[in-house]
Amino acid sequence: MTKIKINSARTKAGSTPQLSILIIGGGASGMAAAISARKGAESRGIKAGACKITIVERNPGFGAKIRISGGGKCNVTHEGSPEEFLLKGFMRLNEQRFLRNAIYGFSGGDLLDLLLSKGVTTEIRPDGKIFPDSGEASSVANAFERMLSDAAVEEISSCRVLGVERVDNRFLVTLPGATLMADAVILATGGVSYRKTGTTGDGLAIARKLGHTIIEPSAALTPLHTTHPLSSSLSGLALRSCSLVAEGKGKRVGRRGDLLFTHRGFSGPAALSLSRDIGELLKESGRISLFVDLFPEQSPAELDRLLLMQGRKNGAQMVRKFLQGCPIAPPEEGFSTSPHGTIPTALVPMILRHAALESEVTWSTLQKEKRVALLGVLKKFPLGTVRELSLDAGEVSAGGVCLGEVNPKTMQSRVVPNLYISGELLDYAGEIGGFNLQAAFSTGWLAGMHAAKSLALPERPGTP
Ligand SMILES: Cc1cc2nc3c(=O)[nH]c(=O)nc-3n(C[C@H](O)[C@H](O)[C@H](O)COP(=O)(O)OP(=O)(O)OC[C@H]3O[C@@H](n4cnc5c(N)ncnc54)[C@H](O)[C@@H]3O)c2cc1C
C-alpha cells in the first residue's frame, strides 16, 4: 500500500485556522483552485495561518495529465480574446455560455502571466496553439507545484478520497484510515479518460451522492477505430482540410479539418473533434458509416462542372494522373493549387475502384455515368464503419456534472452550499488546441477564488 505523503504548509505555529478549504484532485484545475483560494483569502485580509488550504491527490505527484499533455510538450492554452477562445474551443452554445465567466475571469493571458512569474516562457505557434518554450510539459506542472508551495497549501499525495458527506454545514471527507473536516470542498477530480492517470470517475460518484445529476460520460477527442481499416499501407497518410462525415440512423454529423490515417482507423483534428458527436450518434444507431468529402468547397454540381472542364481541356490525360496531383479542397474555381495539399497517390487506386473506373481511362473515354460515379466518390469516399469508441483513449471525456446545477459565476454547486466543482469533471469538452487545460485552470481559479471570498468567518476554532 502506498504511503500517504503530507507536505505540511508553512502555517504559523500555534495558530488555529478559522477557515478550511479542501480541494480534491491535484490536476490543472485543483492546483489553480488552491492557488487562487489563497489569493482570495489574502484579498480579505485573512492570513495564511487563519485559512487552511489543503489539496488531496491520489497519485504520488501532482499534475499527471499536464505532464503527458500535448505529446509531453503541453499545449497549455490558445491565443485570442476570451470570446474567440470560446467560439473556437467549444462547439456547444451551452458550454460557451457556462465557461464565459471563467475564461474572462482567468484568461489565457492571465495563465501565461502566472507561468512567466515562475520563469516559464511560452511561444505561440502559427496555428494559435501555445506551448512552453522549454518544450517540456513538466515545466508547467512544476511551476504550479512551486506556486502551491508559495501559497502555503498543504499537499497530501498518494491519498485517494473515498467519500464526502455534509455534516453540520461542513464537509466530512473520508480518506483511507482518516477523516478531515472542511468548510468548503472543491471537487476537481477530472474526467474519466486515461484512467491510468488517476481519473477513474471518483468525483462523479461523490457528486452524485451529494445530490448532483451526472450526464453519463462519453468519449471525446478520441481516435476512430473502424471495423475493417482500409489498408495498413495508408497508415500515416494525411488529408488536409477535408470534410469528415459520419452517418447513422438517418443522422449526419461532420467536421472540416485534417484527417490522419492510422493502422486502426483515423486520427487527426477532424477525427478527434468529430468523435464526441459520433459517440452520441452511436448510442442511437449502434454503427456509424464514415465518409470523407475531398472537395468540401464545391457542391456536387460545381464539382461536376470542374470535372467536365478538366476533361474538355485535357482529353488525353488519364483520370488517374489527374487525381494524383489533384488539390484537396481547392479554394477557387478550377483545380488550381491548394494550400491544403493534394490527394495522396496511395488513395487514387481506391478512388478508381469505388467509382468502378479502369486505371487507364482518360477524360475523353470517360462516359457520363462513370464521371458521375467519380464525382460521387470524390464527394463521399467511404472510410468504413465505427461500432464503438474508446472512452479511455480520449484526451478528454464528455459528460460529467450537469452544468445547470453549478453557478457559472462562482463554480459553486446550486445543490450543496460551499461545494465547488471545476475542471473536466463538469459536463463540457473542448476541442484540441489548449482549450481543455485552459478551461480546467479557469474554472478552478474561479472556484478557489469564490470559495475563499464567500465563506463566512466562523466563531469556532476548526481545523481540517
Ligand atoms: C494524452 C492527453 C493529452 C492531452 N493534451 C492536452 C493539451 O495539449 N492541451 C489541452 O488543453 N488539454 C490536453 N489534454 C486534456 C487536459 O489534460 C485535461 O482536460 C485537463 O488536465 C483536465 O484537468 P482537471 O484538473 O480537470 O483534471 P485532471 O488533470 O485529470 O486532474 C484530476 C486529478 O484528480 C485526481 N483524483 C481523481 N480522483 C481522486 C480521488 N478520489 N482522490 C484524490 N485525487 C483524485 C486524479 O488523480 C487527477 O490527478 C490532454 C489529455 C490527455 C489524456
Short mmCIF file of C-alpha atoms and ligand atoms in Angstrom, two decimals:
data_model
loop_
_atom_site.label_atom_id
_atom_site.label_comp_id
_atom_site.label_asym_id
_atom_site.label_seq_id
_atom_site.Cartn_x
_atom_site.Cartn_y
_atom_site.Cartn_z
CA MET A 1 0.00 0.00 0.00
CA THR A 2 1.37 3.42 -0.94
CA LYS A 3 2.20 5.66 1.98
CA ILE A 4 0.23 8.88 2.17
CA LYS A 5 2.58 11.85 1.80
CA ILE A 6 1.73 15.07 3.58
CA ASN A 7 3.66 18.17 2.71
CA SER A 8 2.56 20.45 5.54
CA ALA A 9 2.02 24.05 4.71
CA ARG A 10 4.09 26.71 6.37
CA THR A 11 1.40 27.93 8.73
CA LYS A 12 2.27 29.92 11.82
CA ALA A 13 2.97 27.62 14.75
CA GLY A 14 0.17 27.66 17.26
CA SER A 15 -2.31 29.48 15.04
CA THR A 16 -5.77 27.98 14.62
CA PRO A 17 -7.23 28.18 11.12
CA GLN A 18 -10.62 29.85 11.03
CA LEU A 19 -11.38 28.61 7.55
CA SER A 20 -10.54 25.39 5.83
CA ILE A 21 -10.85 24.73 2.13
CA LEU A 22 -10.18 21.26 0.85
CA ILE A 23 -9.53 20.56 -2.82
CA ILE A 24 -9.91 17.04 -4.16
CA GLY A 25 -7.71 16.38 -7.19
CA GLY A 26 -4.25 17.78 -7.88
CA GLY A 27 -4.57 18.30 -11.62
CA ALA A 28 -4.69 21.56 -13.57
CA SER A 29 -7.98 22.62 -12.06
CA GLY A 30 -7.30 21.61 -8.47
CA MET A 31 -3.89 23.30 -8.37
CA ALA A 32 -5.29 26.51 -9.88
CA ALA A 33 -8.11 26.39 -7.32
CA ALA A 34 -5.71 26.05 -4.39
CA ILE A 35 -3.52 28.93 -5.55
CA SER A 36 -6.43 31.27 -6.21
CA ALA A 37 -8.08 30.31 -2.91
CA ARG A 38 -5.01 31.66 -1.15
CA LYS A 39 -5.22 34.88 -3.18
CA GLY A 40 -8.93 35.13 -2.38
CA ALA A 41 -8.24 34.71 1.33
CA GLU A 42 -5.44 37.28 1.22
CA SER A 43 -7.73 39.75 -0.54
CA ARG A 44 -9.98 39.52 2.53
CA GLY A 45 -7.03 40.15 4.79
CA ILE A 46 -7.11 36.57 6.09
CA LYS A 47 -3.58 35.46 6.86
CA ALA A 48 -2.26 32.05 5.79
CA GLY A 49 -2.45 30.73 9.34
CA ALA A 50 -6.14 31.57 9.56
CA CYS A 51 -7.15 29.82 6.36
CA LYS A 52 -6.03 26.30 5.82
CA ILE A 53 -5.98 25.20 2.20
CA THR A 54 -5.42 21.51 1.59
CA ILE A 55 -5.17 19.67 -1.70
CA VAL A 56 -5.51 15.89 -1.82
CA GLU A 57 -4.24 13.89 -4.80
CA ARG A 58 -4.35 10.14 -5.21
CA ASN A 59 -1.18 9.96 -7.33
CA PRO A 60 2.26 10.28 -5.75
CA GLY A 61 2.75 13.51 -7.72
CA PHE A 62 0.63 16.44 -8.88
CA GLY A 63 -0.39 17.29 -12.45
CA ALA A 64 -0.13 13.82 -14.02
CA LYS A 65 -2.22 14.82 -17.04
CA ILE A 66 -0.43 18.12 -17.56
CA ARG A 67 2.81 16.15 -17.72
CA ILE A 68 1.60 13.98 -20.62
CA SER A 69 -0.37 16.67 -22.40
CA GLY A 70 0.41 17.81 -25.91
CA GLY A 71 2.62 14.78 -26.51
CA GLY A 72 4.74 15.76 -23.48
CA LYS A 73 5.05 19.37 -24.68
CA CYS A 74 1.81 20.72 -23.13
CA ASN A 75 -0.39 22.84 -25.34
CA VAL A 76 -1.24 24.98 -22.40
CA THR A 77 -3.74 27.40 -23.99
CA HIS A 78 -4.78 29.04 -27.26
CA GLU A 79 -4.21 32.58 -28.48
CA GLY A 80 -7.04 35.06 -28.97
CA SER A 81 -9.52 37.05 -26.95
CA PRO A 82 -11.76 35.20 -24.48
CA GLU A 83 -14.60 35.50 -26.99
CA GLU A 84 -12.52 33.96 -29.81
CA PHE A 85 -11.29 31.31 -27.42
CA LEU A 86 -14.83 30.27 -26.51
CA LEU A 87 -16.02 30.23 -30.13
CA LYS A 88 -13.09 28.23 -31.41
CA GLY A 89 -12.72 25.88 -28.48
CA PHE A 90 -16.25 24.86 -27.62
CA MET A 91 -18.77 23.66 -30.18
CA ARG A 92 -21.83 23.83 -27.97
CA LEU A 93 -23.51 27.07 -27.07
CA ASN A 94 -24.40 25.99 -23.54
CA GLU A 95 -20.72 25.23 -22.87
CA GLN A 96 -19.61 28.58 -24.27
CA ARG A 97 -22.17 30.32 -22.06
CA PHE A 98 -21.22 28.32 -18.99
CA LEU A 99 -17.48 28.93 -19.39
CA ARG A 100 -17.70 32.63 -20.28
CA ASN A 101 -17.24 33.95 -16.72
CA ALA A 102 -14.38 31.58 -16.00
CA ILE A 103 -12.49 32.38 -19.21
CA TYR A 104 -12.97 36.14 -18.78
CA GLY A 105 -12.09 35.84 -15.08
CA PHE A 106 -8.87 33.93 -15.70
CA SER A 107 -7.92 34.20 -19.36
CA GLY A 108 -5.13 32.70 -21.42
CA GLY A 109 -3.18 35.92 -20.82
CA ASP A 110 -3.60 35.55 -17.04
CA LEU A 111 -2.36 31.98 -17.25
CA LEU A 112 0.71 32.96 -19.28
CA ASP A 113 1.49 35.80 -16.81
CA LEU A 114 1.26 33.34 -13.95
CA LEU A 115 3.60 30.92 -15.68
CA LEU A 116 6.00 33.74 -16.52
CA SER A 117 6.09 34.70 -12.86
CA LYS A 118 7.64 31.29 -12.30
CA GLY A 119 10.07 31.67 -15.21
CA VAL A 120 8.08 29.65 -17.76
CA THR A 121 8.13 31.47 -21.09
CA THR A 122 5.83 30.37 -23.90
CA GLU A 123 5.59 30.50 -27.67
CA ILE A 124 2.57 30.88 -29.94
CA ARG A 125 2.57 28.52 -32.89
CA PRO A 126 1.21 29.67 -36.27
CA ASP A 127 -1.98 27.68 -35.64
CA GLY A 128 -2.62 29.59 -32.40
CA LYS A 129 -1.58 26.82 -30.00
CA ILE A 130 0.60 27.98 -27.11
CA PHE A 131 3.36 25.81 -25.63
CA PRO A 132 6.11 26.40 -23.06
CA ASP A 133 9.39 27.37 -24.76
CA SER A 134 11.13 24.59 -22.89
CA GLY A 135 9.21 22.02 -24.95
CA GLU A 136 8.62 20.22 -21.66
CA ALA A 137 5.14 19.78 -20.18
CA SER A 138 6.79 19.19 -16.81
CA SER A 139 7.90 22.85 -16.72
CA VAL A 140 4.21 23.84 -16.48
CA ALA A 141 3.35 21.24 -13.83
CA ASN A 142 6.47 22.08 -11.82
CA ALA A 143 5.67 25.80 -11.92
CA PHE A 144 2.23 25.08 -10.46
CA GLU A 145 3.78 22.92 -7.77
CA ARG A 146 6.07 25.80 -6.80
CA MET A 147 3.03 28.09 -6.66
CA LEU A 148 1.27 25.63 -4.32
CA SER A 149 4.23 25.77 -2.02
CA ASP A 150 4.43 29.60 -2.18
CA ALA A 151 0.72 29.74 -1.34
CA ALA A 152 1.27 27.64 1.80
CA VAL A 153 -1.06 24.92 0.55
CA GLU A 154 -0.97 21.67 2.48
CA GLU A 155 -0.33 18.97 -0.11
CA ILE A 156 -1.46 15.42 0.55
CA SER A 157 -0.44 12.97 -2.14
CA SER A 158 -0.81 9.21 -2.65
CA CYS A 159 -4.18 9.58 -0.96
CA ARG A 160 -7.47 8.67 -2.59
CA VAL A 161 -10.52 10.46 -1.23
CA LEU A 162 -13.16 7.83 -0.55
CA GLY A 163 -16.19 9.96 0.19
CA VAL A 164 -17.56 13.37 1.09
CA GLU A 165 -20.54 13.96 3.39
CA ARG A 166 -22.27 17.08 4.54
CA VAL A 167 -22.23 17.26 8.36
CA ASP A 168 -23.43 20.32 10.32
CA ASN A 169 -22.93 22.68 7.39
CA ARG A 170 -19.37 21.45 6.96
CA PHE A 171 -17.87 18.58 4.99
CA LEU A 172 -16.57 15.32 6.34
CA VAL A 173 -14.02 13.99 3.88
CA THR A 174 -13.07 10.33 4.21
CA LEU A 175 -9.54 9.22 3.36
CA PRO A 176 -8.06 5.76 3.83
CA GLY A 177 -7.78 5.47 7.61
CA ALA A 178 -8.62 9.11 8.39
CA THR A 179 -11.21 11.85 8.05
CA LEU A 180 -10.88 15.59 7.54
CA MET A 181 -13.37 18.38 8.14
CA ALA A 182 -13.61 21.34 5.78
CA ASP A 183 -15.77 24.46 5.43
CA ALA A 184 -15.66 24.27 1.66
CA VAL A 185 -14.77 21.49 -0.74
CA ILE A 186 -13.66 21.94 -4.33
CA LEU A 187 -14.17 18.80 -6.40
CA ALA A 188 -11.61 18.77 -9.23
CA THR A 189 -11.15 15.09 -9.95
CA GLY A 190 -11.16 15.34 -13.75
CA GLY A 191 -12.94 13.24 -16.36
CA VAL A 192 -12.76 9.51 -16.99
CA SER A 193 -10.34 9.11 -19.89
CA TYR A 194 -6.73 7.97 -19.46
CA ARG A 195 -7.71 6.20 -16.26
CA LYS A 196 -4.11 5.31 -15.53
CA THR A 197 -3.56 8.98 -14.63
CA GLY A 198 -5.94 8.59 -11.69
CA THR A 199 -9.15 9.71 -13.36
CA THR A 200 -11.46 6.80 -12.71
CA GLY A 201 -14.62 8.78 -12.07
CA ASP A 202 -14.45 9.08 -8.27
CA GLY A 203 -15.66 12.66 -8.42
CA LEU A 204 -18.74 11.61 -10.37
CA ALA A 205 -19.71 9.17 -7.65
CA ILE A 206 -19.05 11.76 -4.93
CA ALA A 207 -21.07 14.45 -6.74
CA ARG A 208 -23.91 12.02 -7.42
CA LYS A 209 -24.05 11.01 -3.77
CA LEU A 210 -24.18 14.66 -2.75
CA GLY A 211 -27.26 15.08 -4.96
CA HIS A 212 -25.90 16.15 -8.33
CA THR A 213 -27.15 14.93 -11.70
CA ILE A 214 -24.45 13.23 -13.74
CA ILE A 215 -24.52 13.26 -17.51
CA GLU A 216 -23.18 9.80 -18.41
CA PRO A 217 -19.57 10.21 -19.57
CA SER A 218 -18.85 9.53 -23.23
CA ALA A 219 -15.78 9.56 -25.42
CA ALA A 220 -14.38 12.77 -26.87
CA LEU A 221 -11.18 13.70 -28.68
CA THR A 222 -10.61 10.01 -29.23
CA PRO A 223 -9.25 8.24 -32.33
CA LEU A 224 -11.78 6.48 -34.56
CA HIS A 225 -11.20 2.75 -34.93
CA THR A 226 -13.02 1.23 -37.90
CA THR A 227 -14.17 -2.37 -38.08
CA HIS A 228 -12.19 -3.02 -41.27
CA PRO A 229 -9.35 -0.50 -41.58
CA LEU A 230 -8.94 0.46 -45.25
CA SER A 231 -5.40 -0.71 -45.72
CA SER A 232 -2.37 -0.69 -43.47
CA SER A 233 -0.41 0.82 -46.39
CA LEU A 234 -2.41 4.02 -45.94
CA SER A 235 -1.37 4.39 -42.31
CA GLY A 236 0.39 7.73 -41.85
CA LEU A 237 -1.34 9.45 -44.79
CA ALA A 238 -2.90 12.84 -44.16
CA LEU A 239 -5.81 14.52 -45.91
CA ARG A 240 -5.64 18.24 -45.33
CA SER A 241 -8.74 20.35 -44.78
CA CYS A 242 -11.14 17.69 -45.97
CA SER A 243 -14.60 17.21 -44.55
CA LEU A 244 -15.14 14.11 -42.45
CA VAL A 245 -18.73 12.93 -42.31
CA ALA A 246 -20.38 10.32 -40.09
CA GLU A 247 -23.83 8.89 -40.76
CA GLY A 248 -26.06 6.67 -38.68
CA LYS A 249 -29.81 6.12 -38.48
CA GLY A 250 -30.51 8.91 -40.97
CA LYS A 251 -28.49 11.44 -38.95
CA ARG A 252 -25.35 13.09 -40.22
CA VAL A 253 -22.54 14.94 -38.43
CA GLY A 254 -19.39 16.37 -39.97
CA ARG A 255 -16.19 18.21 -39.26
CA ARG A 256 -13.82 20.13 -41.50
CA GLY A 257 -10.11 19.67 -40.83
CA ASP A 258 -7.07 17.48 -41.30
CA LEU A 259 -7.54 13.72 -41.19
CA LEU A 260 -4.81 11.23 -40.43
CA PHE A 261 -4.97 7.56 -41.46
CA THR A 262 -3.77 5.20 -38.74
CA HIS A 263 -3.33 1.44 -38.71
CA ARG A 264 -6.64 1.08 -36.84
CA GLY A 265 -8.66 3.84 -38.47
CA PHE A 266 -8.39 7.60 -38.20
CA SER A 267 -6.98 10.33 -36.05
CA GLY A 268 -6.03 13.98 -36.60
CA PRO A 269 -8.08 17.08 -35.73
CA ALA A 270 -11.17 16.24 -37.84
CA ALA A 271 -11.49 12.70 -36.44
CA LEU A 272 -10.77 13.69 -32.84
CA SER A 273 -13.15 16.62 -32.94
CA LEU A 274 -15.95 14.58 -34.51
CA SER A 275 -15.55 11.69 -32.08
CA ARG A 276 -17.81 13.26 -29.46
CA ASP A 277 -20.70 13.61 -31.94
CA ILE A 278 -20.04 10.09 -33.19
CA GLY A 279 -20.16 8.77 -29.63
CA GLU A 280 -23.60 10.30 -29.19
CA LEU A 281 -24.82 9.00 -32.55
CA LEU A 282 -23.56 5.54 -31.66
CA LYS A 283 -25.86 5.45 -28.64
CA GLU A 284 -28.81 5.68 -31.03
CA SER A 285 -27.66 3.70 -34.03
CA GLY A 286 -25.03 1.21 -32.88
CA ARG A 287 -22.98 1.63 -36.05
CA ILE A 288 -21.72 4.64 -37.93
CA SER A 289 -20.55 4.91 -41.52
CA LEU A 290 -17.65 7.26 -42.14
CA PHE A 291 -17.03 9.20 -45.34
CA VAL A 292 -14.69 11.91 -46.48
CA ASP A 293 -15.55 14.77 -48.82
CA LEU A 294 -12.38 15.69 -50.71
CA PHE A 295 -14.00 18.77 -52.24
CA PRO A 296 -15.88 20.39 -49.35
CA GLU A 297 -15.71 23.81 -51.01
CA GLN A 298 -17.69 22.65 -54.08
CA SER A 299 -21.26 21.48 -54.35
CA PRO A 300 -21.74 18.30 -56.45
CA ALA A 301 -22.92 20.48 -59.37
CA GLU A 302 -19.86 22.74 -59.11
CA LEU A 303 -17.52 19.80 -58.91
CA ASP A 304 -19.18 18.18 -61.93
CA ARG A 305 -18.64 21.38 -63.89
CA LEU A 306 -14.96 21.41 -62.90
CA LEU A 307 -14.51 17.77 -63.90
CA LEU A 308 -16.15 18.47 -67.27
CA MET A 309 -13.88 21.48 -67.84
CA GLN A 310 -10.85 19.39 -66.96
CA GLY A 311 -11.97 16.71 -69.44
CA ARG A 312 -12.51 19.23 -72.23
CA LYS A 313 -9.09 20.82 -71.75
CA ASN A 314 -7.14 17.57 -71.25
CA GLY A 315 -8.96 14.82 -73.12
CA ALA A 316 -5.86 12.62 -73.40
CA GLN A 317 -5.00 12.86 -69.70
CA MET A 318 -5.58 9.71 -67.66
CA VAL A 319 -8.05 10.35 -64.86
CA ARG A 320 -5.63 8.53 -62.54
CA LYS A 321 -2.84 11.04 -63.34
CA PHE A 322 -5.18 13.93 -62.72
CA LEU A 323 -6.24 12.57 -59.35
CA GLN A 324 -2.65 12.03 -58.26
CA GLY A 325 -1.85 15.75 -58.33
CA CYS A 326 -5.32 16.96 -57.55
CA PRO A 327 -5.50 19.56 -54.77
CA ILE A 328 -7.78 18.75 -51.86
CA ALA A 329 -10.43 21.37 -51.21
CA PRO A 330 -9.31 23.76 -53.98
CA PRO A 331 -10.38 27.17 -52.73
CA GLU A 332 -11.15 28.75 -56.10
CA GLU A 333 -12.81 27.72 -59.30
CA GLY A 334 -10.69 25.27 -61.24
CA PHE A 335 -8.13 22.83 -59.94
CA SER A 336 -5.58 25.47 -59.04
CA THR A 337 -3.05 24.50 -56.44
CA SER A 338 -4.48 24.46 -52.96
CA PRO A 339 -2.80 25.32 -49.66
CA HIS A 340 -4.16 22.06 -48.33
CA GLY A 341 -2.03 19.61 -50.34
CA THR A 342 -3.12 17.01 -52.85
CA ILE A 343 -4.93 13.69 -52.87
CA PRO A 344 -2.35 11.13 -51.68
CA THR A 345 -1.20 8.87 -54.54
CA ALA A 346 -1.91 5.76 -52.46
CA LEU A 347 -5.59 6.70 -52.25
CA VAL A 348 -6.06 7.02 -56.01
CA PRO A 349 -6.43 3.29 -56.85
CA MET A 350 -9.14 3.08 -54.17
CA ILE A 351 -10.99 6.05 -55.59
CA LEU A 352 -10.91 4.41 -59.04
CA ARG A 353 -12.07 1.10 -57.60
CA HIS A 354 -15.00 2.63 -55.72
CA ALA A 355 -16.06 4.51 -58.87
CA ALA A 356 -15.56 1.32 -60.97
CA LEU A 357 -13.11 3.08 -63.34
CA GLU A 358 -10.30 1.27 -65.14
CA SER A 359 -6.91 2.58 -64.20
CA GLU A 360 -6.08 3.63 -67.79
CA VAL A 361 -9.28 5.53 -68.51
CA THR A 362 -8.76 9.04 -69.98
CA TRP A 363 -11.08 12.01 -69.82
CA SER A 364 -12.09 11.56 -73.46
CA THR A 365 -13.08 7.91 -72.91
CA LEU A 366 -14.87 8.58 -69.62
CA GLN A 367 -18.59 8.09 -70.06
CA LYS A 368 -21.07 10.34 -68.32
CA GLU A 369 -22.25 7.75 -65.79
CA LYS A 370 -18.64 6.99 -64.89
CA ARG A 371 -17.94 10.69 -64.38
CA VAL A 372 -20.98 10.88 -62.13
CA ALA A 373 -19.70 7.84 -60.21
CA LEU A 374 -16.30 9.50 -59.81
CA LEU A 375 -17.96 12.67 -58.63
CA GLY A 376 -19.93 10.67 -56.05
CA VAL A 377 -16.78 9.03 -54.71
CA LEU A 378 -14.83 12.30 -54.52
CA LYS A 379 -17.67 13.89 -52.55
CA LYS A 380 -18.31 10.82 -50.41
CA PHE A 381 -15.36 8.46 -50.25
CA PRO A 382 -16.27 5.59 -47.87
CA LEU A 383 -13.89 5.14 -44.95
CA GLY A 384 -15.57 2.23 -43.16
CA THR A 385 -17.69 1.61 -40.11
CA VAL A 386 -17.27 2.58 -36.47
CA ARG A 387 -19.06 0.43 -33.90
CA GLU A 388 -17.60 1.73 -30.65
CA LEU A 389 -15.24 4.36 -29.32
CA SER A 390 -12.65 4.04 -26.62
CA LEU A 391 -13.59 6.25 -23.69
CA ASP A 392 -10.20 5.67 -22.12
CA ALA A 393 -8.15 6.62 -25.19
CA GLY A 394 -9.69 10.07 -25.48
CA GLU A 395 -7.77 13.16 -24.46
CA VAL A 396 -10.88 14.14 -22.56
CA SER A 397 -14.28 12.71 -21.79
CA ALA A 398 -17.58 14.45 -22.36
CA GLY A 399 -20.36 14.25 -19.80
CA GLY A 400 -19.97 14.84 -16.08
CA VAL A 401 -21.68 17.06 -13.54
CA CYS A 402 -24.70 18.77 -15.10
CA LEU A 403 -23.79 22.39 -15.91
CA GLY A 404 -27.21 23.66 -14.91
CA GLU A 405 -26.51 22.64 -11.31
CA VAL A 406 -23.36 24.76 -10.98
CA ASN A 407 -23.29 28.56 -10.81
CA PRO A 408 -21.08 29.65 -13.73
CA LYS A 409 -20.14 32.89 -11.95
CA THR A 410 -18.59 31.11 -8.96
CA MET A 411 -18.46 27.35 -9.79
CA GLN A 412 -20.43 26.81 -6.59
CA SER A 413 -22.88 23.94 -6.60
CA ARG A 414 -26.51 25.01 -6.73
CA VAL A 415 -27.34 21.79 -4.88
CA VAL A 416 -24.89 21.82 -1.95
CA PRO A 417 -23.74 25.11 -0.39
CA ASN A 418 -19.96 25.58 -0.22
CA LEU A 419 -19.32 22.72 -2.59
CA TYR A 420 -17.47 23.87 -5.72
CA ILE A 421 -16.95 21.85 -8.88
CA SER A 422 -14.35 22.60 -11.53
CA GLY A 423 -12.45 21.23 -14.50
CA GLU A 424 -13.14 18.25 -16.68
CA LEU A 425 -15.46 16.76 -14.06
CA LEU A 426 -18.03 19.21 -15.42
CA ASP A 427 -20.14 18.37 -18.46
CA TYR A 428 -18.11 20.19 -21.11
CA ALA A 429 -15.46 19.07 -23.59
CA GLY A 430 -13.24 21.39 -25.58
CA GLU A 431 -11.53 21.00 -28.90
CA ILE A 432 -7.87 20.16 -29.47
CA GLY A 433 -5.68 23.24 -29.14
CA GLY A 434 -5.13 24.10 -25.47
CA PHE A 435 -8.81 24.68 -24.75
CA ASN A 436 -9.24 21.92 -22.19
CA LEU A 437 -6.32 22.82 -20.00
CA GLN A 438 -7.30 26.48 -20.06
CA ALA A 439 -10.89 25.61 -19.14
CA ALA A 440 -9.63 23.47 -16.25
CA PHE A 441 -7.33 26.25 -15.00
CA SER A 442 -10.01 28.93 -15.42
CA THR A 443 -12.86 27.07 -13.72
CA GLY A 444 -10.50 26.01 -10.92
CA TRP A 445 -9.31 29.58 -10.48
CA LEU A 446 -12.88 30.85 -10.21
CA ALA A 447 -13.84 28.09 -7.77
CA GLY A 448 -10.86 28.73 -5.47
CA MET A 449 -11.32 32.49 -5.51
CA HIS A 450 -15.01 32.32 -4.66
CA ALA A 451 -14.62 29.60 -2.07
CA ALA A 452 -12.17 31.82 -0.17
CA LYS A 453 -14.09 35.03 -0.69
CA SER A 454 -17.56 33.90 0.17
CA LEU A 455 -17.04 31.70 3.21
CA ALA A 456 -18.42 33.25 6.37
CA LEU A 457 -15.81 33.52 9.12
CA PRO A 458 -16.97 31.26 11.97
CA GLU A 459 -16.59 31.97 15.66
CA ARG A 460 -15.35 28.47 16.39
CA PRO A 461 -11.80 27.25 16.02
CA GLY A 462 -11.73 24.45 13.46
CA THR A 463 -9.01 22.55 11.77
CA PRO A 464 -9.36 20.09 8.95
C1 LIG B 1 -2.85 12.29 -23.50
C2 LIG B 1 -3.51 13.62 -23.21
C3 LIG B 1 -3.03 14.76 -23.82
C4 LIG B 1 -3.67 15.98 -23.59
N1 LIG B 1 -3.15 17.10 -24.16
C5 LIG B 1 -3.75 18.30 -23.92
C6 LIG B 1 -3.17 19.50 -24.43
O1 LIG B 1 -2.09 19.51 -25.00
N2 LIG B 1 -3.86 20.66 -24.21
C7 LIG B 1 -5.04 20.71 -23.52
O2 LIG B 1 -5.62 21.78 -23.36
N3 LIG B 1 -5.56 19.59 -22.97
C8 LIG B 1 -4.94 18.40 -23.15
N4 LIG B 1 -5.46 17.27 -22.58
C9 LIG B 1 -6.66 17.39 -21.72
C10 LIG B 1 -6.27 18.00 -20.36
O3 LIG B 1 -5.11 17.38 -19.88
C11 LIG B 1 -7.41 17.81 -19.35
O4 LIG B 1 -8.61 18.29 -19.87
C12 LIG B 1 -7.09 18.56 -18.05
O5 LIG B 1 -5.89 18.08 -17.49
C13 LIG B 1 -8.22 18.40 -17.05
O6 LIG B 1 -7.82 18.97 -15.84
P1 LIG B 1 -8.55 18.60 -14.47
O7 LIG B 1 -7.77 19.25 -13.41
O8 LIG B 1 -9.99 18.88 -14.59
O9 LIG B 1 -8.42 17.04 -14.36
P2 LIG B 1 -7.10 16.16 -14.23
O10 LIG B 1 -5.93 16.87 -14.79
O11 LIG B 1 -7.44 14.85 -14.80
O12 LIG B 1 -6.87 16.08 -12.66
C14 LIG B 1 -7.73 15.38 -11.81
C15 LIG B 1 -6.91 14.81 -10.69
O13 LIG B 1 -7.76 14.30 -9.68
C16 LIG B 1 -7.16 13.16 -9.12
N5 LIG B 1 -8.18 12.35 -8.46
C17 LIG B 1 -9.20 11.68 -9.04
N6 LIG B 1 -9.94 11.04 -8.11
C18 LIG B 1 -9.37 11.31 -6.91
C19 LIG B 1 -9.66 10.93 -5.58
N7 LIG B 1 -10.69 10.14 -5.27
N8 LIG B 1 -8.85 11.38 -4.58
C20 LIG B 1 -7.80 12.18 -4.85
N9 LIG B 1 -7.47 12.57 -6.10
C21 LIG B 1 -8.25 12.15 -7.13
C22 LIG B 1 -6.53 12.47 -10.30
O14 LIG B 1 -5.50 11.58 -9.89
C23 LIG B 1 -6.03 13.64 -11.13
O15 LIG B 1 -4.68 13.95 -10.86
C24 LIG B 1 -4.82 16.04 -22.75
C25 LIG B 1 -5.27 14.89 -22.14
C26 LIG B 1 -4.63 13.69 -22.35
C27 LIG B 1 -5.14 12.46 -21.65
#
